[in-house]
Coordinates of N, CA and C in Angstrom, one line a residue:
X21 N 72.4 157.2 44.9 CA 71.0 157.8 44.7 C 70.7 158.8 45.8
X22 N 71.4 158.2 46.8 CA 70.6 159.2 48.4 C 72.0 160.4 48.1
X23 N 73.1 160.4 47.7 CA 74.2 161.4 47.2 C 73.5 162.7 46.6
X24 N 72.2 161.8 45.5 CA 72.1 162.8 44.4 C 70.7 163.6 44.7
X25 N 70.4 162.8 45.4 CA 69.4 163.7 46.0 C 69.2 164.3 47.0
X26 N 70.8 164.2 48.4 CA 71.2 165.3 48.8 C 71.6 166.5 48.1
X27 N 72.5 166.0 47.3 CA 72.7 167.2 46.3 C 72.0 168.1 46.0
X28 N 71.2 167.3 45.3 CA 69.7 168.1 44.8 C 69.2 169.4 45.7
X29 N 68.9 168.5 46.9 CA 68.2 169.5 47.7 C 69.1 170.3 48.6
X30 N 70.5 170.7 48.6 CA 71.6 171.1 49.2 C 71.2 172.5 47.8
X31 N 71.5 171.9 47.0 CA 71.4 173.1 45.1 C 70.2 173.8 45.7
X32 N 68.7 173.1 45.9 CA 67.6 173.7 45.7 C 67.2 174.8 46.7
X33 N 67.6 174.2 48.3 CA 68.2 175.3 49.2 C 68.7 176.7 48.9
X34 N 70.1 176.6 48.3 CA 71.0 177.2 48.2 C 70.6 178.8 47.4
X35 N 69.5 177.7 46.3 CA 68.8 178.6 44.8 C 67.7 179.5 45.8
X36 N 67.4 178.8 46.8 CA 65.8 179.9 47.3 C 66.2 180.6 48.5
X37 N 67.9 180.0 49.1 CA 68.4 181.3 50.1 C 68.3 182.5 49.1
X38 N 69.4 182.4 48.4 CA 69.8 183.2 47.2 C 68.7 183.9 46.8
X39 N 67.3 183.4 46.3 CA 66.1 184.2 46.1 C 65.9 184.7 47.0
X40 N 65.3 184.6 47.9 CA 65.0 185.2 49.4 C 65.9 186.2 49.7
X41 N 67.3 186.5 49.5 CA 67.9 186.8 49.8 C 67.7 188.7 48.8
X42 N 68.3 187.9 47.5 CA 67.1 188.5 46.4 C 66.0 189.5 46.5
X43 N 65.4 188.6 46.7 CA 63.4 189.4 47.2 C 63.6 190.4 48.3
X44 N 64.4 190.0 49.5 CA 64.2 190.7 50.4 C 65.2 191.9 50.3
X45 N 66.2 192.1 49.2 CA 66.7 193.4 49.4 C 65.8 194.0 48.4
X46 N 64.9 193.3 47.2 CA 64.3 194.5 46.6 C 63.1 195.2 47.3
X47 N 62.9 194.3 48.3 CA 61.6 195.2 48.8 C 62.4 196.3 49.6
X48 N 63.6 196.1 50.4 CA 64.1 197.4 51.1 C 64.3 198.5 50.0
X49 N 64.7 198.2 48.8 CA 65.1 199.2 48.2 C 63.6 199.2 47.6
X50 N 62.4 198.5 47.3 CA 61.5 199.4 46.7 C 61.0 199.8 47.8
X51 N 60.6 199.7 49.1 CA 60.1 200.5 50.5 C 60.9 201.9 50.6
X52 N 62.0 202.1 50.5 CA 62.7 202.9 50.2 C 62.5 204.1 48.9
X53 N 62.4 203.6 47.7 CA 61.9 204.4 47.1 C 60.3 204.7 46.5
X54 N 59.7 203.6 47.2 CA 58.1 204.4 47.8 C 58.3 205.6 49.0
X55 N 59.3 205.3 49.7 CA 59.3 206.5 50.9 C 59.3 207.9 50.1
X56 N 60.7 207.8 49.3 CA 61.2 208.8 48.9 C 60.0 209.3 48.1
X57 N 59.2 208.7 47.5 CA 58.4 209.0 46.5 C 57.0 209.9 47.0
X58 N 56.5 209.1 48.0 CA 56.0 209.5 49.1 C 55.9 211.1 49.6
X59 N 57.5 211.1 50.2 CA 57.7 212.3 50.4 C 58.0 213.4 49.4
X60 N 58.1 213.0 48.5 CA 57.8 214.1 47.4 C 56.7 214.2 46.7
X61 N 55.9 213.4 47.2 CA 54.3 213.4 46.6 C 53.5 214.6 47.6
X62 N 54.1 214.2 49.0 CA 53.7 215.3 49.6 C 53.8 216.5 50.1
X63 N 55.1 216.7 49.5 CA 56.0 217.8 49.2 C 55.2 218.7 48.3
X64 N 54.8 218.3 47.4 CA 54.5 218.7 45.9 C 52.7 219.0 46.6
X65 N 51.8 218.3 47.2 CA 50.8 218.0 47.2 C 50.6 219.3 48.9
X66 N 51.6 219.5 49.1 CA 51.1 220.4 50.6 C 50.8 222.1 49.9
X67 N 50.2 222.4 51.1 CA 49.4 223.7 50.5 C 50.7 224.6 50.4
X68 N 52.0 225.0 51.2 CA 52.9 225.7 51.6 C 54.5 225.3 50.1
X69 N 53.6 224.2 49.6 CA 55.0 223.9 48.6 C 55.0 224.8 47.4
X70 N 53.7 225.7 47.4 CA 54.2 227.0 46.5 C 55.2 227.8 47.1
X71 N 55.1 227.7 48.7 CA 55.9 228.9 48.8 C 57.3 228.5 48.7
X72 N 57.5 226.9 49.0 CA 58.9 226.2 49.1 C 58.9 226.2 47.8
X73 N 59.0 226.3 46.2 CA 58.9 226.6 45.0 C 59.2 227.5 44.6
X74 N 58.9 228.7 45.6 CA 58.8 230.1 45.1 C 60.0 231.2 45.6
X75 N 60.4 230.1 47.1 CA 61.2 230.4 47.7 C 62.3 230.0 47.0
X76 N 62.6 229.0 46.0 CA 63.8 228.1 45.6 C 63.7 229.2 43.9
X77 N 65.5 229.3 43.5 CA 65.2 229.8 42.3 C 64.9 228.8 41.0
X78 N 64.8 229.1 39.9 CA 64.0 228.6 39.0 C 64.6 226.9 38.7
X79 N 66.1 227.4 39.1 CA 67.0 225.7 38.9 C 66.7 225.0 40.0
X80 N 66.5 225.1 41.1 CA 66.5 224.5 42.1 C 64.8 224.2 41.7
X81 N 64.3 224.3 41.2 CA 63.0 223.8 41.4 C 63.0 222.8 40.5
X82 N 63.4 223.2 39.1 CA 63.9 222.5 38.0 C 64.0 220.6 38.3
X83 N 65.2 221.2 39.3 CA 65.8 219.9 39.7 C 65.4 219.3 40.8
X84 N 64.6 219.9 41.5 CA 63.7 219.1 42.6 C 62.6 218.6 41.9
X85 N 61.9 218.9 40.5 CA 60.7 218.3 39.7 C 61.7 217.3 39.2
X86 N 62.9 217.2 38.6 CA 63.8 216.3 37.8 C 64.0 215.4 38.9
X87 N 64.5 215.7 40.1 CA 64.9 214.2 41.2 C 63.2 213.9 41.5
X88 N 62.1 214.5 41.0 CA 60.9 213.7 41.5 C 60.7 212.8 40.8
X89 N 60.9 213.4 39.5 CA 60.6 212.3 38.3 C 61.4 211.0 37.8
X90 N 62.9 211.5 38.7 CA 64.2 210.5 38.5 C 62.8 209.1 40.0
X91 N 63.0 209.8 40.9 CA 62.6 208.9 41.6 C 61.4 208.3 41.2
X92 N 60.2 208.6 41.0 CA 59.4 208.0 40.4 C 59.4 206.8 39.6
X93 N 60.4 207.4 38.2 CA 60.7 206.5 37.5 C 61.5 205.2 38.1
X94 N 62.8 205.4 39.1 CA 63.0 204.3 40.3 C 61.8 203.4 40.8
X95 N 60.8 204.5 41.4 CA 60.1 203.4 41.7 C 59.0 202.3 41.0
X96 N 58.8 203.0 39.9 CA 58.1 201.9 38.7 C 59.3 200.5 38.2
X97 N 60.7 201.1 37.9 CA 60.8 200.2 37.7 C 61.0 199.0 39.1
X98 N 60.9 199.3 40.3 CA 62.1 198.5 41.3 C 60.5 198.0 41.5
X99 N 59.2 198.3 40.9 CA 58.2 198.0 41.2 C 57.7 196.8 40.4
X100 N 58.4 196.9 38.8 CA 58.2 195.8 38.2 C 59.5 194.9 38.2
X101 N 59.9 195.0 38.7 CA 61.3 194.0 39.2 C 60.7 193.2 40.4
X102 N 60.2 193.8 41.2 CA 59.8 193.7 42.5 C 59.1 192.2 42.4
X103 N 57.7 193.0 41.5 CA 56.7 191.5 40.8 C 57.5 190.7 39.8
X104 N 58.1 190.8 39.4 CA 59.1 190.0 38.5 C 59.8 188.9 38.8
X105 N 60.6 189.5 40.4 CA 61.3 188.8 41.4 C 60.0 187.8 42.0
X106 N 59.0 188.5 42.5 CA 57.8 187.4 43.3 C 57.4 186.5 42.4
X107 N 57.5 186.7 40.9 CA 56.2 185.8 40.2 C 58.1 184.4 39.9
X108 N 59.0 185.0 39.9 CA 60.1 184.0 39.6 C 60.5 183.0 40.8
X109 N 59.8 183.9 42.0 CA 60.2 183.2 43.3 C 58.8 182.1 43.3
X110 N 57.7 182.2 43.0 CA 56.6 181.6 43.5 C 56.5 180.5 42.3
X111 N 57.3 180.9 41.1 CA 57.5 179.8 40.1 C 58.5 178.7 40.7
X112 N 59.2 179.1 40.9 CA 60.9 178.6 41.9 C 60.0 177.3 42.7
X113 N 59.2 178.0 43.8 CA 58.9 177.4 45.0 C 57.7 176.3 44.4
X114 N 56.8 176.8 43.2 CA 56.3 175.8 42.9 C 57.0 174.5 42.1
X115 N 58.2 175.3 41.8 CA 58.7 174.1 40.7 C 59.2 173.3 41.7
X116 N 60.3 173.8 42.8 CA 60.7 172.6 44.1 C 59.3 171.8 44.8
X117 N 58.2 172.2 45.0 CA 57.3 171.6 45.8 C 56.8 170.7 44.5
X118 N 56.6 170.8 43.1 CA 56.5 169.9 42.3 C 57.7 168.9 42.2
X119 N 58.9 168.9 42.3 CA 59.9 168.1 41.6 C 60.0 167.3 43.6
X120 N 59.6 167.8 44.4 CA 59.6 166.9 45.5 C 58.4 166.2 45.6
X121 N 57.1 166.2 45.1 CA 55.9 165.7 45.1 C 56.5 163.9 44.0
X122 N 57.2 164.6 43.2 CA 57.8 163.5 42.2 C 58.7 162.9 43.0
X123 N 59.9 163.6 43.1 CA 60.3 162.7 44.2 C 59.7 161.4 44.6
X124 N 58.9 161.9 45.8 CA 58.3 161.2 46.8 C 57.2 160.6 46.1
X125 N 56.9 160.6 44.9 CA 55.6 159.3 43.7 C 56.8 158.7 43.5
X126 N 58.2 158.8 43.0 CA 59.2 157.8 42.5 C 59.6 157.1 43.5
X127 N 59.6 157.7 44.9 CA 60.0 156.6 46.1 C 59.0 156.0 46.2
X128 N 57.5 156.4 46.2 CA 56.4 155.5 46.6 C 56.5 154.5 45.3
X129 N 56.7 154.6 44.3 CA 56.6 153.7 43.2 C 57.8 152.5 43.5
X130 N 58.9 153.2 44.0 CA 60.1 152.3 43.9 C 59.9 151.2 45.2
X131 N 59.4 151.7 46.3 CA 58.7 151.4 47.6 C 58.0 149.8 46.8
X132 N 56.8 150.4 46.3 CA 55.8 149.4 45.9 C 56.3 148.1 44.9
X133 N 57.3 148.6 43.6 CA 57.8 148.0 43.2 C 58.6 146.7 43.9
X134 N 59.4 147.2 45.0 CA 60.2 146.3 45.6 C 59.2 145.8 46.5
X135 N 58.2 145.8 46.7 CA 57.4 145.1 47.8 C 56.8 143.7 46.5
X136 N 56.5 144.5 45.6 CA 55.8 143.5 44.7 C 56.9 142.5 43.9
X137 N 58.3 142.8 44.0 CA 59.4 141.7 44.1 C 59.9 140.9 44.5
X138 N 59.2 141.5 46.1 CA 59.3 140.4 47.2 C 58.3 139.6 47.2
X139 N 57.4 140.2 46.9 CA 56.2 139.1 47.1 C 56.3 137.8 45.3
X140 N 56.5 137.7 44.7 CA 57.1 137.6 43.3 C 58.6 136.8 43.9
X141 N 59.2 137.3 44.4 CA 60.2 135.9 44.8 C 59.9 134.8 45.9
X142 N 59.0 135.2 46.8 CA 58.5 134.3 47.6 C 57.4 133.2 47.0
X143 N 56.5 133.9 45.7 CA 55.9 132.9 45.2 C 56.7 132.1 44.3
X144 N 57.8 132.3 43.5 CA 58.3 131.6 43.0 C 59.2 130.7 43.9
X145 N 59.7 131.1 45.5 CA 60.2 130.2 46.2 C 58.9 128.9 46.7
X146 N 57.9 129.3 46.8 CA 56.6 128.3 47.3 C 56.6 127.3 46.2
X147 N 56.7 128.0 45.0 CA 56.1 127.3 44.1 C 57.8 126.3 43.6
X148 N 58.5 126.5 44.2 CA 59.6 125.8 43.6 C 59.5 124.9 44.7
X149 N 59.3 125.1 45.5 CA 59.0 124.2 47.1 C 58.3 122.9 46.9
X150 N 56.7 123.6 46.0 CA 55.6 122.7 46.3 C 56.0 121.9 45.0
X151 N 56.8 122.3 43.5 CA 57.7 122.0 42.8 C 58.2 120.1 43.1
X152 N 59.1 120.6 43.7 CA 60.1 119.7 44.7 C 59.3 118.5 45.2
X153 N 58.6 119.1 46.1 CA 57.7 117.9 46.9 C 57.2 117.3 46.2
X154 N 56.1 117.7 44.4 CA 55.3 117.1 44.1 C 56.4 116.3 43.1
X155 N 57.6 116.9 42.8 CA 58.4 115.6 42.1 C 59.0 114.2 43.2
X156 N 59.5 114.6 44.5 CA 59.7 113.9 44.9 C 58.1 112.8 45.3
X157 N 57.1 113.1 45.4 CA 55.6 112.4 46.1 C 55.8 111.6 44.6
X158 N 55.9 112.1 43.6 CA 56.0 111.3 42.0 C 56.6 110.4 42.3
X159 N 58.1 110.7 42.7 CA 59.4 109.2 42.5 C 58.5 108.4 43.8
X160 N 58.6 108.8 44.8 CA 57.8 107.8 45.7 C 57.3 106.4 45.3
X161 N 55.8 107.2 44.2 CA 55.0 106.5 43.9 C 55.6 105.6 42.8
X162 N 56.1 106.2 42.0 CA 56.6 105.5 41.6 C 57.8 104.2 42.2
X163 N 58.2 104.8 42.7 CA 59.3 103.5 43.6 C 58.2 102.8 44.0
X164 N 56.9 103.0 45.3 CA 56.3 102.5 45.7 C 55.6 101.2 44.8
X165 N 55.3 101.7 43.3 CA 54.3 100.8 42.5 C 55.7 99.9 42.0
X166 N 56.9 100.0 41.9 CA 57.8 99.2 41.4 C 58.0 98.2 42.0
X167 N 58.0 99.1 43.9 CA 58.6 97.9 45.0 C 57.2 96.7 45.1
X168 N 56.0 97.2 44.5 CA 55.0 96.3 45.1 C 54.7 95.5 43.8
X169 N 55.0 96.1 42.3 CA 55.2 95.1 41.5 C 56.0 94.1 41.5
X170 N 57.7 94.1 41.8 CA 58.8 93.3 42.3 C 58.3 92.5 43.1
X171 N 57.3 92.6 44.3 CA 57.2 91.9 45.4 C 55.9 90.9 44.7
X172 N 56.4 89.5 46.0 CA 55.7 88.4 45.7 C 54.3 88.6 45.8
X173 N 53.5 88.2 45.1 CA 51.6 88.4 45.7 C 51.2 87.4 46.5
X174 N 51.0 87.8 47.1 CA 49.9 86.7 48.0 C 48.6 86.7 48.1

């Protein structure tokens, strides 16, 4: 039992390094392409990027609007991957802090159970006790009413 519930929580560990592990490289790479994004928001958004536009020939701008829009679209999706990843991680963590809450109601129940077995064999030991005594106090009396019937009266 204590095997399988190292186990258990050896697996459950293992599953939320692994997420964490997870989580934490999508935010580098979504931090990363909010930067990029960033910088080409402000690229596009400064007063002088007409002349950096104007300065560039018609392909080179082409393809600086096309890598804005490639990145963009990067960052939407690594954005809903991102929340995807958190709402899977906070399911994760709720489902382990649930399946240990159980856990620990099945120890407390098993706990309780065995306390109320013990107490359940001890009354059945009293009562086999007080059992005993009241059959033997019986033969007693009865030997007693035999030996005083048998005996002479005076």
């Amino acid at each position: 039992m204590e095997n399988i519930e190292k186990r258990r929580r050896i697996e459950a560990e293992s599953s939320l390094t692994e997420l964490q592990v997870e989580y934490t490289n999508l935010v580098i790479q979504h931090e990363l392409v909010k930067k990029a994004l960033n910088n080409a928001e402000r690229l596009l958004n400064e007063e002088d990027s007409e002349e950096f536009f104007s300065d560039l020939s018609y392909s080179d701008s082409e393809g600086a609007s096309t890598q804005y829009e490639r990145l963009r679209a990067d960052y939407h999706r690594l954005q809903s991957e991102y929340d995807e990843l958190q709402d899977a991680f906070q399911r994760y963590r709720e489902d382990t802090e649930q399946d240990f809450a159980l856990e620990q109601d099945q120890k407390e129940r098993i706990e309780k159970l065995e306390e109320d077995l013990l107490c359940t064999k001890n009354l059945i030991k009293n009562f086999a006790r007080d059992f005993m005594n009241f059959k033997i106090d019986a033969k007693m009396r009865n030997f007693t009413k035999k030996n005083l019937e048998k005996s002479p009266k005076i």
